[in-house]
JSON list of C-alpha atoms and ligand atoms in Angstrom, two decimals:
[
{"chain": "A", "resi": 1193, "resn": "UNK", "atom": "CA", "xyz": [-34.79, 19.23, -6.69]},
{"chain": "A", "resi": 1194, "resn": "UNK", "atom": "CA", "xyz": [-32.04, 18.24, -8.80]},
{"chain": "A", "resi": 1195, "resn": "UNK", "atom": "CA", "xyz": [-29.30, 15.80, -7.08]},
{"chain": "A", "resi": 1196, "resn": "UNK", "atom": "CA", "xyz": [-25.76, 15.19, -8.43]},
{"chain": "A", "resi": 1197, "resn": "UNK", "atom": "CA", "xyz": [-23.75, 13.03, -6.74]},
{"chain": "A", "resi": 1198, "resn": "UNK", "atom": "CA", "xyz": [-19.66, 14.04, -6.55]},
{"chain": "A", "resi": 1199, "resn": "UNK", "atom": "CA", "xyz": [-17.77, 10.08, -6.39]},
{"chain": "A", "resi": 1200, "resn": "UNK", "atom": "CA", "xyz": [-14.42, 8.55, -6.98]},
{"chain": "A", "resi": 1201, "resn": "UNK", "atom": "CA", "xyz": [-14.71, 5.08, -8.80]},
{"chain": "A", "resi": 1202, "resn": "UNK", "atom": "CA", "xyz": [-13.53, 2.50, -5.97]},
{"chain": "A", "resi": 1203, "resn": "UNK", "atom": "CA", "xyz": [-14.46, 4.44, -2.94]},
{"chain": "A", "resi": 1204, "resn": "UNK", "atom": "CA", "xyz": [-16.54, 2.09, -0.80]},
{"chain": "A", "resi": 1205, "resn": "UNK", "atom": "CA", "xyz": [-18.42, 5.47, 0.91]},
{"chain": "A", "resi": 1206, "resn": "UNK", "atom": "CA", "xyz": [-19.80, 6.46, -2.37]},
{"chain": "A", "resi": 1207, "resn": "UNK", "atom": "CA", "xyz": [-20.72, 3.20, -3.97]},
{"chain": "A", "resi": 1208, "resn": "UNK", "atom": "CA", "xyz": [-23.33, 2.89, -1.24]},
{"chain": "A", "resi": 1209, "resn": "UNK", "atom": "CA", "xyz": [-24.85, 5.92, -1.80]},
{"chain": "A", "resi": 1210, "resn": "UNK", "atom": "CA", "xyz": [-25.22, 5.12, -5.44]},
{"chain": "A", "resi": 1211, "resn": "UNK", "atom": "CA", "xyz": [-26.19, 1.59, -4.68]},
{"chain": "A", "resi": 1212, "resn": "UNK", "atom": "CA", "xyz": [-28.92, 3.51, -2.39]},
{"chain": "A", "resi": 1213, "resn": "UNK", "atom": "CA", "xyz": [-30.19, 5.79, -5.10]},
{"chain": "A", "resi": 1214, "resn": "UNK", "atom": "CA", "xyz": [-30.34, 2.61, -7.81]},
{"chain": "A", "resi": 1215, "resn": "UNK", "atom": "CA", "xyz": [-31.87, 0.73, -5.43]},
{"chain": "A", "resi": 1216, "resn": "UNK", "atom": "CA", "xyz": [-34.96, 3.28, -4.60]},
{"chain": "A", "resi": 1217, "resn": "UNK", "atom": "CA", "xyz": [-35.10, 4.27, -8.54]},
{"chain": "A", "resi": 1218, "resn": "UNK", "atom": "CA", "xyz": [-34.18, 8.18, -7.52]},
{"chain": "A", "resi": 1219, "resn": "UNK", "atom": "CA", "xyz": [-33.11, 9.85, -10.70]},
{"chain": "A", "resi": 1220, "resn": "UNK", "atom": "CA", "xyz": [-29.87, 12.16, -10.52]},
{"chain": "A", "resi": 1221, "resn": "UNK", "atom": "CA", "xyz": [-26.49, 13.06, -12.22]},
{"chain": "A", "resi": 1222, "resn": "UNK", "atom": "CA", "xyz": [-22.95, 11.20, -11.10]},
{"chain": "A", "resi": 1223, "resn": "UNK", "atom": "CA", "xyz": [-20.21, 13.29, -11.60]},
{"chain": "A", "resi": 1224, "resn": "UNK", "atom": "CA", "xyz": [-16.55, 11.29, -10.91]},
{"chain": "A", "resi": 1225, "resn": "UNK", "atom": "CA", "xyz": [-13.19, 12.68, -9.67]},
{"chain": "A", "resi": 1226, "resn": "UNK", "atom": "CA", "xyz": [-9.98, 11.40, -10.03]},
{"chain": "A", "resi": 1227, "resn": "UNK", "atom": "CA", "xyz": [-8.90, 12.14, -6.10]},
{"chain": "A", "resi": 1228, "resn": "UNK", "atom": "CA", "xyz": [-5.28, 12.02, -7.37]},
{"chain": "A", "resi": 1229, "resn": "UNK", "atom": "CA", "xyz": [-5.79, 15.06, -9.24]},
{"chain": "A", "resi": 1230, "resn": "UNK", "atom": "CA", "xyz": [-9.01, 17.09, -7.40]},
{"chain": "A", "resi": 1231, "resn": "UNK", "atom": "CA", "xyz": [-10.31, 19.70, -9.33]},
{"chain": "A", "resi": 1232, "resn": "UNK", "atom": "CA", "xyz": [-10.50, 23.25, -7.94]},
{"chain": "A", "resi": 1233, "resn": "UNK", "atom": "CA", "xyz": [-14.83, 23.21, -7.82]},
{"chain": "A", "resi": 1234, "resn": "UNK", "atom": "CA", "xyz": [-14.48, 20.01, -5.51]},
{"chain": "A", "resi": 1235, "resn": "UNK", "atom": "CA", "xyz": [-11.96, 21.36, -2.95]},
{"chain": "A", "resi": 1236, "resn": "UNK", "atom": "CA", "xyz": [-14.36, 24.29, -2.80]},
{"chain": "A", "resi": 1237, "resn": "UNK", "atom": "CA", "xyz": [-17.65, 22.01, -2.33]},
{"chain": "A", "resi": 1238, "resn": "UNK", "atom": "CA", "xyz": [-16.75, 19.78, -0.32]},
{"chain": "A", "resi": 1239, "resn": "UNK", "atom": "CA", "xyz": [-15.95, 20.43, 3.63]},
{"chain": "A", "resi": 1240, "resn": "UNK", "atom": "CA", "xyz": [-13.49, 17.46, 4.11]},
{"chain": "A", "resi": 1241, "resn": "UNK", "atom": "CA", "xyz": [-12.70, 17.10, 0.80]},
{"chain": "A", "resi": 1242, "resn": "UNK", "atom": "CA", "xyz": [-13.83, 13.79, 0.74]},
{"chain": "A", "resi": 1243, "resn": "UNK", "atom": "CA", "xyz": [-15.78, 12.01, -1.37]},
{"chain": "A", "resi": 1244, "resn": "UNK", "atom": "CA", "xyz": [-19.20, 11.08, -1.64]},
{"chain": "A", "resi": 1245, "resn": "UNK", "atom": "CA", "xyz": [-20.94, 14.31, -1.80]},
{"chain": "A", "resi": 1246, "resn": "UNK", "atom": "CA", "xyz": [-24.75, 15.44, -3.08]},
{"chain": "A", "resi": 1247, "resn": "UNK", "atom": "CA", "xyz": [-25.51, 18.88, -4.18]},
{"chain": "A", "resi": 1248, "resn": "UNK", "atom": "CA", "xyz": [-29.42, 19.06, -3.58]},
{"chain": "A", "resi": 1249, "resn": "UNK", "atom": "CA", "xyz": [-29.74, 21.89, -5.90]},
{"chain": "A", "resi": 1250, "resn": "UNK", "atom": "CA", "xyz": [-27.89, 24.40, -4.24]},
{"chain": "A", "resi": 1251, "resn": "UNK", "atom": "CA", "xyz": [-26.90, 22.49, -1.12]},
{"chain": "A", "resi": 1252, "resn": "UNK", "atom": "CA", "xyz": [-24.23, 20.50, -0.52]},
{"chain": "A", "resi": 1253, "resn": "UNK", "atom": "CA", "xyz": [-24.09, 17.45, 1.77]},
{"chain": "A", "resi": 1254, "resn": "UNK", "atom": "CA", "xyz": [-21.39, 15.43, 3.17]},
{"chain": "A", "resi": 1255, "resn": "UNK", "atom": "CA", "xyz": [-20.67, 12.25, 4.60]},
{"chain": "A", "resi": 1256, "resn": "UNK", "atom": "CA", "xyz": [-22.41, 9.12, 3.07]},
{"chain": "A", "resi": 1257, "resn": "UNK", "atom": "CA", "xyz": [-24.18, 7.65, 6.24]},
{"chain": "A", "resi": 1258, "resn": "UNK", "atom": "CA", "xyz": [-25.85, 11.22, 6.27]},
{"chain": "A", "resi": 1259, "resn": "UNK", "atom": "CA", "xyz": [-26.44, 11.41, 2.11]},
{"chain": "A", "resi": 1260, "resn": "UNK", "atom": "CA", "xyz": [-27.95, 7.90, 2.10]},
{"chain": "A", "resi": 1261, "resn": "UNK", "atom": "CA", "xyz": [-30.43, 9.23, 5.17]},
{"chain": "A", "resi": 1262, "resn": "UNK", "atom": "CA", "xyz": [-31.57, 12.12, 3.65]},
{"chain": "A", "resi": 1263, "resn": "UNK", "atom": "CA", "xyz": [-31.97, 9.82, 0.25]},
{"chain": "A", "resi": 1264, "resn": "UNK", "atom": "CA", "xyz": [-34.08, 7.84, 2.01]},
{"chain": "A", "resi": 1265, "resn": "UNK", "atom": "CA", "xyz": [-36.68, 10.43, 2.85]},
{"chain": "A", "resi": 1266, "resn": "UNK", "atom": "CA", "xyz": [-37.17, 11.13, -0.93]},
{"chain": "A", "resi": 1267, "resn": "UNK", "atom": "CA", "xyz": [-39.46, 8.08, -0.65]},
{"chain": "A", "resi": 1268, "resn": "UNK", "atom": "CA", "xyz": [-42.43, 7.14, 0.51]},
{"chain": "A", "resi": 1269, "resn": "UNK", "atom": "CA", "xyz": [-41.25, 3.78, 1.70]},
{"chain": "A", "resi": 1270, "resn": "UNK", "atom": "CA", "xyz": [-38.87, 4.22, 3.99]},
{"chain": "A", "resi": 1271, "resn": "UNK", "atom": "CA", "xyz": [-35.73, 1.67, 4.54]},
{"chain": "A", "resi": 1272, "resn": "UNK", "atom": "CA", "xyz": [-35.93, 2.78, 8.50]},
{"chain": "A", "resi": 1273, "resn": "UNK", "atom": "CA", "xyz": [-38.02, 1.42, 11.17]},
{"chain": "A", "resi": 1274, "resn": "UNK", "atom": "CA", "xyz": [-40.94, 2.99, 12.35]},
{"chain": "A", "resi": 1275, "resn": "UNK", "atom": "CA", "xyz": [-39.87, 2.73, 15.94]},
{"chain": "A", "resi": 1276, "resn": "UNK", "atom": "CA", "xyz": [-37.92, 5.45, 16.92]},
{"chain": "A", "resi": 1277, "resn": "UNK", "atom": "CA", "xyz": [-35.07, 3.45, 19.31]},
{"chain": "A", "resi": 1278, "resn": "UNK", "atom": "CA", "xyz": [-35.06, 0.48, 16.29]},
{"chain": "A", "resi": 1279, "resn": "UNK", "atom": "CA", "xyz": [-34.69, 3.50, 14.12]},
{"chain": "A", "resi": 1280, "resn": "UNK", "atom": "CA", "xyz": [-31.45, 5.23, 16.21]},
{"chain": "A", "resi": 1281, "resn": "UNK", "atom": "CA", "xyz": [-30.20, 1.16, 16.59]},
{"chain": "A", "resi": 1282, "resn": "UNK", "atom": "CA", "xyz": [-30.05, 0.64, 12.74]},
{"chain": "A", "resi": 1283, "resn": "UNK", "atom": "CA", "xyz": [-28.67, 4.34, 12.44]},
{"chain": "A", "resi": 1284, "resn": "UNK", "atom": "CA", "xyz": [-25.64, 2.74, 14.66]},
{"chain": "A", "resi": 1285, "resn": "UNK", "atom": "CA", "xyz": [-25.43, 0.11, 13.14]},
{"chain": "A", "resi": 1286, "resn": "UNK", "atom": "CA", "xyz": [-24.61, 1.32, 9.92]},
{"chain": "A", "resi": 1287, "resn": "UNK", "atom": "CA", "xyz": [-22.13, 3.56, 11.91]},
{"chain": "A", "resi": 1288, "resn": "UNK", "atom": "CA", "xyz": [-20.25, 0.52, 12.88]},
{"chain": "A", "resi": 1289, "resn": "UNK", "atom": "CA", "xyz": [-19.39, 0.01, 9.76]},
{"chain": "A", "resi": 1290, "resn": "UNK", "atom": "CA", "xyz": [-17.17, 2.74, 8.83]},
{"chain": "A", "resi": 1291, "resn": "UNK", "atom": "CA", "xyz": [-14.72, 1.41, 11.53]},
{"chain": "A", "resi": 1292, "resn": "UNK", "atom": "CA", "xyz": [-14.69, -1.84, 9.20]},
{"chain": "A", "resi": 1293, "resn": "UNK", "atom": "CA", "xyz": [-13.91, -0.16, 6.23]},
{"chain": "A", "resi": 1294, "resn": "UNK", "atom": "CA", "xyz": [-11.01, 1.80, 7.76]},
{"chain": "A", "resi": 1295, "resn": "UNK", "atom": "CA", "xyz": [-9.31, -1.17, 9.41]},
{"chain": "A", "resi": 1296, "resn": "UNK", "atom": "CA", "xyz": [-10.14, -3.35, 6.09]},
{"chain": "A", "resi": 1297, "resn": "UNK", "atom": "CA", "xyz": [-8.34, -0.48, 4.08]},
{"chain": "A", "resi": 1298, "resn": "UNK", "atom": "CA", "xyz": [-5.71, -0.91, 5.96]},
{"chain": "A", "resi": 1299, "resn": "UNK", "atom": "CA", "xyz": [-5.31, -4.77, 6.46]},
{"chain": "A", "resi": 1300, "resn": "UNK", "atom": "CA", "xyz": [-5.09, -4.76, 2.03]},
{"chain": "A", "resi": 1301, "resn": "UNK", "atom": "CA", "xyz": [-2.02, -2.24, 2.68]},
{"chain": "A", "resi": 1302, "resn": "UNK", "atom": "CA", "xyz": [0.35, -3.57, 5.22]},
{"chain": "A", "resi": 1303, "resn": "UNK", "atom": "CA", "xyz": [3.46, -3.33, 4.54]},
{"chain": "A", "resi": 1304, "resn": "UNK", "atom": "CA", "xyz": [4.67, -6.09, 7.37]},
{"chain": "A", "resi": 1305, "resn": "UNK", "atom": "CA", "xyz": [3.38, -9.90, 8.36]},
{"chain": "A", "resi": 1306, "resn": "UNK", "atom": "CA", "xyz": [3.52, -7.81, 12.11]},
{"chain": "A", "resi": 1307, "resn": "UNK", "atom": "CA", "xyz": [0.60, -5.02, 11.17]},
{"chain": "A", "resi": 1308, "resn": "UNK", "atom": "CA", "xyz": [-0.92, -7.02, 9.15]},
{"chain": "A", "resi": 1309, "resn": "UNK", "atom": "CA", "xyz": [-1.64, -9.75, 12.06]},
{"chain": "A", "resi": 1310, "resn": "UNK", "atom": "CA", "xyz": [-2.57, -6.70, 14.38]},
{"chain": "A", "resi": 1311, "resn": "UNK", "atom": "CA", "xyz": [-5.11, -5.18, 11.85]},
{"chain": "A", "resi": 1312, "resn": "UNK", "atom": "CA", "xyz": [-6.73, -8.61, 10.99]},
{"chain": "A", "resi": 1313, "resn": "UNK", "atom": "CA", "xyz": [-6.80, -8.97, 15.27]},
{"chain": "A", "resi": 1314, "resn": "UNK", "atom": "CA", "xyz": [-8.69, -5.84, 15.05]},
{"chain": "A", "resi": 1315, "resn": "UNK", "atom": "CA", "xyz": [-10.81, -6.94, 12.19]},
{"chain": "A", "resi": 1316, "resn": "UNK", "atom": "CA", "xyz": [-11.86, -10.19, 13.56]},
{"chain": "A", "resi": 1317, "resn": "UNK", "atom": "CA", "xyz": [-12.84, -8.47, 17.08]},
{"chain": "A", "resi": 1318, "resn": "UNK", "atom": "CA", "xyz": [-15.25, -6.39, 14.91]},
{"chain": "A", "resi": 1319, "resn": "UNK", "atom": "CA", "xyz": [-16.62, -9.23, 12.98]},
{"chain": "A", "resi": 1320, "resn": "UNK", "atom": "CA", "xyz": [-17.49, -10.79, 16.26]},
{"chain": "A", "resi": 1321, "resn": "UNK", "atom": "CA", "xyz": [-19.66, -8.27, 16.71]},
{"chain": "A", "resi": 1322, "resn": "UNK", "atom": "CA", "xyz": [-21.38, -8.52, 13.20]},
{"chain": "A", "resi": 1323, "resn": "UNK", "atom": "CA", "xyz": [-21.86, -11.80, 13.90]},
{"chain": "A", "resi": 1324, "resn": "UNK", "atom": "CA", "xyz": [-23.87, -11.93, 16.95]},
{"chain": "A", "resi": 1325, "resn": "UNK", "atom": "CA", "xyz": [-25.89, -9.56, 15.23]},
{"chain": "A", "resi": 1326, "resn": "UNK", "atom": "CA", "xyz": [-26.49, -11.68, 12.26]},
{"chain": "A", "resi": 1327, "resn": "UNK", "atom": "CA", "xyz": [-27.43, -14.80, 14.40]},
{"chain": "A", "resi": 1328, "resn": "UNK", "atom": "CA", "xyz": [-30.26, -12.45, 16.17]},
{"chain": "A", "resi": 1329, "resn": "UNK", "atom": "CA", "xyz": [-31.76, -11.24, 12.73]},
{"chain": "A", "resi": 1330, "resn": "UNK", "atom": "CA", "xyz": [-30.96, -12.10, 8.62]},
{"chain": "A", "resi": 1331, "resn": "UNK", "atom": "CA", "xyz": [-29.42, -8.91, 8.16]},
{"chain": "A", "resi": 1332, "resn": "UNK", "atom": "CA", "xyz": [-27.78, -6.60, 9.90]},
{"chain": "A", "resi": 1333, "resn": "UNK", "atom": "CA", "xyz": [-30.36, -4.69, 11.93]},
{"chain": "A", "resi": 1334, "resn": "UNK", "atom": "CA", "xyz": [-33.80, -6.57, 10.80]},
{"chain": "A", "resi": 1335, "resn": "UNK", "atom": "CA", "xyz": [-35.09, -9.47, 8.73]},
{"chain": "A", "resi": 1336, "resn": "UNK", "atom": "CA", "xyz": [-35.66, -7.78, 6.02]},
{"chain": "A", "resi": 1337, "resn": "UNK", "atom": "CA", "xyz": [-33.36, -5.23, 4.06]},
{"chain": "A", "resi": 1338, "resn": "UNK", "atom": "CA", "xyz": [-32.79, -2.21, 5.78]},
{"chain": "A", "resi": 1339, "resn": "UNK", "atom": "CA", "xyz": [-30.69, 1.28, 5.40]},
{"chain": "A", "resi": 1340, "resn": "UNK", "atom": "CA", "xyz": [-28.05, -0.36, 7.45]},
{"chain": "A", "resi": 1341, "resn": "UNK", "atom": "CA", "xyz": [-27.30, -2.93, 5.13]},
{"chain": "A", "resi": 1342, "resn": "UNK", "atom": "CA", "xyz": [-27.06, 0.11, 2.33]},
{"chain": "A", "resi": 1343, "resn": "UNK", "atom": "CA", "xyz": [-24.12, 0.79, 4.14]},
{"chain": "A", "resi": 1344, "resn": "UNK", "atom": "CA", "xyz": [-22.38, -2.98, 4.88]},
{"chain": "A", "resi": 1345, "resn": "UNK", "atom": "CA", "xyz": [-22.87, -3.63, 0.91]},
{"chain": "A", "resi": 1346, "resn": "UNK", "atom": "CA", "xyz": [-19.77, -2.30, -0.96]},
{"chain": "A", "resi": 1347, "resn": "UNK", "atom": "CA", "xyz": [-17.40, -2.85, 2.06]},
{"chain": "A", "resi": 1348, "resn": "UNK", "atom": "CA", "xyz": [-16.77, -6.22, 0.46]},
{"chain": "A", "resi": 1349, "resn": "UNK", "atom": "CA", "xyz": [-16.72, -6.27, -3.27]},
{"chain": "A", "resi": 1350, "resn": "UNK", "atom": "CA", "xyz": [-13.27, -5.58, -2.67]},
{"chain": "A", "resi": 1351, "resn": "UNK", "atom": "CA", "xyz": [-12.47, -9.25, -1.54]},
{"chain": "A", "resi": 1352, "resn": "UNK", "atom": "CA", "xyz": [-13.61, -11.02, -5.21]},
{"chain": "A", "resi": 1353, "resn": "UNK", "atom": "CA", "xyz": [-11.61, -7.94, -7.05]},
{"chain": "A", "resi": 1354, "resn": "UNK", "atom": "CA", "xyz": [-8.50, -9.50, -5.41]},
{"chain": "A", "resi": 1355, "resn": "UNK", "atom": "CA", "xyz": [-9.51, -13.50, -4.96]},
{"chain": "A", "resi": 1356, "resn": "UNK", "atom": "CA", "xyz": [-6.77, -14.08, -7.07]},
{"chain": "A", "resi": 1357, "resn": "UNK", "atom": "CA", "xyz": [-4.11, -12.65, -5.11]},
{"chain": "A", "resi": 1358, "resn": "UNK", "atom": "CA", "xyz": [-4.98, -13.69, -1.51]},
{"chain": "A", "resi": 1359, "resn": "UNK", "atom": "CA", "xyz": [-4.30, -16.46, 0.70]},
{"chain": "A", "resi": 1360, "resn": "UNK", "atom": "CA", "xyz": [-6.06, -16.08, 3.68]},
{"chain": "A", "resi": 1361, "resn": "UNK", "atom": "CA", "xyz": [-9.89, -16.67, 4.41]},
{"chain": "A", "resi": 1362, "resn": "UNK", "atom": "CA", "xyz": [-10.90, -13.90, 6.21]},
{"chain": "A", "resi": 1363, "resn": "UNK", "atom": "CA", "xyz": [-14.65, -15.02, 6.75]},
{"chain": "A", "resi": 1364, "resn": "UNK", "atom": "CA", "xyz": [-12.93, -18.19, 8.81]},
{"chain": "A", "resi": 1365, "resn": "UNK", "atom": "CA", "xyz": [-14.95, -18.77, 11.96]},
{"chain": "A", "resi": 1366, "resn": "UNK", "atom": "CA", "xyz": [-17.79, -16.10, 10.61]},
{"chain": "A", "resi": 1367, "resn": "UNK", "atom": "CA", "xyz": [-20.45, -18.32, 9.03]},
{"chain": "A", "resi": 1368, "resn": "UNK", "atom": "CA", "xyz": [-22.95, -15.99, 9.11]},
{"chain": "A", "resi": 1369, "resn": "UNK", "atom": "CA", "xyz": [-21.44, -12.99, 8.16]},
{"chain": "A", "resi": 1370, "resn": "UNK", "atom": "CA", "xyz": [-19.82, -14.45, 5.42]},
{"chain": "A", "resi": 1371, "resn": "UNK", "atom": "CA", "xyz": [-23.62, -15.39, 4.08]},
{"chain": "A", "resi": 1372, "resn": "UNK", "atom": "CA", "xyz": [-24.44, -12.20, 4.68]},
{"chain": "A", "resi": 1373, "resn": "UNK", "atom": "CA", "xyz": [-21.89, -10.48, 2.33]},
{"chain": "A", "resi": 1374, "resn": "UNK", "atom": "CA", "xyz": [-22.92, -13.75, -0.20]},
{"chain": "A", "resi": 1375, "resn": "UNK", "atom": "CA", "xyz": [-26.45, -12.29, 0.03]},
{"chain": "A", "resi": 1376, "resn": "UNK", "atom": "CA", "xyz": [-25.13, -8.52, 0.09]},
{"chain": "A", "resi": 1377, "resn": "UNK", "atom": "CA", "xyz": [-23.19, -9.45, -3.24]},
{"chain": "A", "resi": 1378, "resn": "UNK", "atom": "CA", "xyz": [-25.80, -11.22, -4.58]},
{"chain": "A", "resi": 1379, "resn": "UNK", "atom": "CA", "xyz": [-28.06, -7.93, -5.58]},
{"chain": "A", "resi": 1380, "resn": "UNK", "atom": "CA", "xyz": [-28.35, -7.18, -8.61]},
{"chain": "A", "resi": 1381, "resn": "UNK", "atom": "CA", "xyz": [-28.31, -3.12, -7.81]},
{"chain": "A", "resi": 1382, "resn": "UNK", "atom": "CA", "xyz": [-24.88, -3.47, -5.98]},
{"chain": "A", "resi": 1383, "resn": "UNK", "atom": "CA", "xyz": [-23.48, -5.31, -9.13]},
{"chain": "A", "resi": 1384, "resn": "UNK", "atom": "CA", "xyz": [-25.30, -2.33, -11.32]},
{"chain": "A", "resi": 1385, "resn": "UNK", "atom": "CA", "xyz": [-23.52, 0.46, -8.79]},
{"chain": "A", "resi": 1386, "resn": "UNK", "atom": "CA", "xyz": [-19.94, -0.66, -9.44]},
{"chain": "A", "resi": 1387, "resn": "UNK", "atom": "CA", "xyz": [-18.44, 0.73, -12.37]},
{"chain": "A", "resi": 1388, "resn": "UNK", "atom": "CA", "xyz": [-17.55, -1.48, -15.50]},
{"chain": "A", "resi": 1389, "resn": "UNK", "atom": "CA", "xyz": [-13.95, -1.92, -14.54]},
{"chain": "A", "resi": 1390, "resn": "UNK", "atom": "CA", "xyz": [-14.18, -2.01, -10.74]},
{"chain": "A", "resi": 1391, "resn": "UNK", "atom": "CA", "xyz": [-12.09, -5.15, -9.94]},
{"chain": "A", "resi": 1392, "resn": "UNK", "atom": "CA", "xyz": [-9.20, -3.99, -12.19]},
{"chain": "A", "resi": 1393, "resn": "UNK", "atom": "CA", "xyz": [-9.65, -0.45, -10.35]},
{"chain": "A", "resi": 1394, "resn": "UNK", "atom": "CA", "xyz": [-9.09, -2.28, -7.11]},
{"chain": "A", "resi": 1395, "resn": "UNK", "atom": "CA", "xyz": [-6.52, -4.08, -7.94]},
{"chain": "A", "resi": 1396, "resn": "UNK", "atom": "CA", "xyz": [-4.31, -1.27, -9.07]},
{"chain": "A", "resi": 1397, "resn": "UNK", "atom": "CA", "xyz": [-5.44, 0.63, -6.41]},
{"chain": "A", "resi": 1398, "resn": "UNK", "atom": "CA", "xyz": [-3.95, -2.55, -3.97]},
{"chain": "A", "resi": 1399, "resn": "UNK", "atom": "CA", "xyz": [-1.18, -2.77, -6.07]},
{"chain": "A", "resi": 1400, "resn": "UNK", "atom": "CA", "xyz": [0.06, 0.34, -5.89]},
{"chain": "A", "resi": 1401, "resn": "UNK", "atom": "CA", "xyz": [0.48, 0.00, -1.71]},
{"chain": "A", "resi": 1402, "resn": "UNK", "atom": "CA", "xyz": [2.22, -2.87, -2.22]},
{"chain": "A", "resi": 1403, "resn": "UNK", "atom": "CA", "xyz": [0.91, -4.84, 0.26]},
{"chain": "A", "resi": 1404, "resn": "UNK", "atom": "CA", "xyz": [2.88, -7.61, 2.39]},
{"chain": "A", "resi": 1405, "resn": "UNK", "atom": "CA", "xyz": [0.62, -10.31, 1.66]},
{"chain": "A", "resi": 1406, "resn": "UNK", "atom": "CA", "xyz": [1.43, -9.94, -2.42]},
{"chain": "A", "resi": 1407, "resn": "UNK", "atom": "CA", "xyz": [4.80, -9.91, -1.75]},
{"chain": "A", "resi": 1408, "resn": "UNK", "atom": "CA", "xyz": [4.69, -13.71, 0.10]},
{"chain": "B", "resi": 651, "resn": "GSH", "atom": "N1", "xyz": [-16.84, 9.57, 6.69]},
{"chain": "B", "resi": 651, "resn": "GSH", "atom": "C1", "xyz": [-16.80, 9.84, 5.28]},
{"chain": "B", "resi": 651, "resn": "GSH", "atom": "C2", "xyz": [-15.58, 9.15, 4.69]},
{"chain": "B", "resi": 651, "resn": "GSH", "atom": "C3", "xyz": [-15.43, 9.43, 3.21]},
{"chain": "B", "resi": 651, "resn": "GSH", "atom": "C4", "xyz": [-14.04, 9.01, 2.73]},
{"chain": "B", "resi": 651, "resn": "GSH", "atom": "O1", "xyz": [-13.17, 8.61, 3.53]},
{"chain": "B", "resi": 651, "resn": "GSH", "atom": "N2", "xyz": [-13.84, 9.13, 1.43]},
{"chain": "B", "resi": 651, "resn": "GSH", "atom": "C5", "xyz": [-12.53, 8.84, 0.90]},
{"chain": "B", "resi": 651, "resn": "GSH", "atom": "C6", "xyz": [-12.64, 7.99, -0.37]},
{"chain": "B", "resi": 651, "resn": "GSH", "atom": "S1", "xyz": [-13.35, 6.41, -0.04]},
{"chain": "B", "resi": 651, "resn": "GSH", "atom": "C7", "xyz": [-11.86, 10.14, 0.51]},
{"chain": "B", "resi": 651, "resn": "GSH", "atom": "O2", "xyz": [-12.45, 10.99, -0.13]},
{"chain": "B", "resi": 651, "resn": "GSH", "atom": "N3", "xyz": [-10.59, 10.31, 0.92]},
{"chain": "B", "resi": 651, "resn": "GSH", "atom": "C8", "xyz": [-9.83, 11.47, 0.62]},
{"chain": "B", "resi": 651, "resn": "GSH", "atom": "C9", "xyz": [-8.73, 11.20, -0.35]},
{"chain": "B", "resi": 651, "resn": "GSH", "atom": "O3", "xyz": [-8.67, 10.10, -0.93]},
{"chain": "B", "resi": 651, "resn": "GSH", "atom": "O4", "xyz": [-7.94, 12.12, -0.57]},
{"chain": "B", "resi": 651, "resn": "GSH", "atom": "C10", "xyz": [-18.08, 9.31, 4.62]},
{"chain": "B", "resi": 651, "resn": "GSH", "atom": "O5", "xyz": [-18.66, 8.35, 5.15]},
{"chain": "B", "resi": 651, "resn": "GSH", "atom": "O6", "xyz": [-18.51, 9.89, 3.61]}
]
């Protein structure tokens, strides 16, 4: 069955499921969007029109936690764990981080010192969870690589895209997690799922909210 994959070039959501197909060597066709200007066919295809989705020949699925699921059944060897509750754990694990990319998304576009302190509150709380979980196992669900961490991988490559324009650590007081993205950033199919011009992509794309923290 054919797959062809329906991105935008900095959207965190897609680059894992592209990161997910590199990584397991699935062939398949990536068609971007500019979500500034959506075509007509894309509205049509896609139910939230959001980006990622996968037409599976004539199917069309949505929402990348789902996409990189079904991906992984094209395999034989499986990112999951066998055991059905480790299995469902990992599966809400990898949930968890779609909060983080939603309050991260918005922490890189306050527009006042006020929200942005309340958003990096609410970030922090969630890293405290992350990093319990990273003192129990290496990643995020297991010692070993897992789907889960498919889905933790591009939330960060937005952090070196704009090293040179922030001030603030936001790792501080989250040793482990902070190895974990080191580790996360450190694969060579994550740097291979990122488009050529990613970090000047990201910048503009930060830019263009005008954030409080590049107006200090
Ligand atoms: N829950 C969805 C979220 C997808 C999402 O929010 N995609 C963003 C881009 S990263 C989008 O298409 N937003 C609509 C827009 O920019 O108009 C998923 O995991 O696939």
């Amino acid at each position: 069955m054919s797959l062809v994959l329906v991105v935008s070039k900095t959207c965190p959501h897609c680059i894992r499921v592209v990161l997910t197909l590199n990584h397991l060597k699935i062939p398949y066709e990536l068609k971007y969007i500019d979500m500034e200007n959506t075509p007509d066919w894309f509205i049509k295809a896609s139910p939230l029109e959001k980006v990622p989705i996968l037409f599976v020949g004539d199917t069309i699925l949505f929402e990348s936690l789902v996409i990189i699921d079904y991906i992984n059944t094209l395999v034989p060897s499986s990112l999951l764990p066998n055991d059905n509750l480790q299995r469902a754990l990992n599966r809400a694990r990898a949930e968890f981080s779609q909060e983080i990319i939603e309050i991260l998304w918005s922490l890189f576009s306050a527009k006042t010192l006020e929200t942005f302190n309340l958003y990096m509150k609410e970030m922090r709380q969630l890293f405290s969870q992350l990093e319990i979980w990273l003192q129990q196992t290496k990643f995020i669900s297991d010692n070993i690589l897992t789907l889960a961490d498919f889905a933790y991988a591009p939330i960060f490559t937005i952090l070196p895209a704009l090293k040179q324009f922030i001030q603030f650590d936001i790792f501080d007081g989250f040793p482990r997690l902070r190895e974990y993205v080191d580790n996360l950033h450190a694969l060579p199919q994550l740097q291979m799922s990122l488009v050529e011009n990613y970090d000047l992509l990201i910048q503009k794309k930060i830019q263009s909210r005008e954030p409080y923290f590049l107006k200090q």
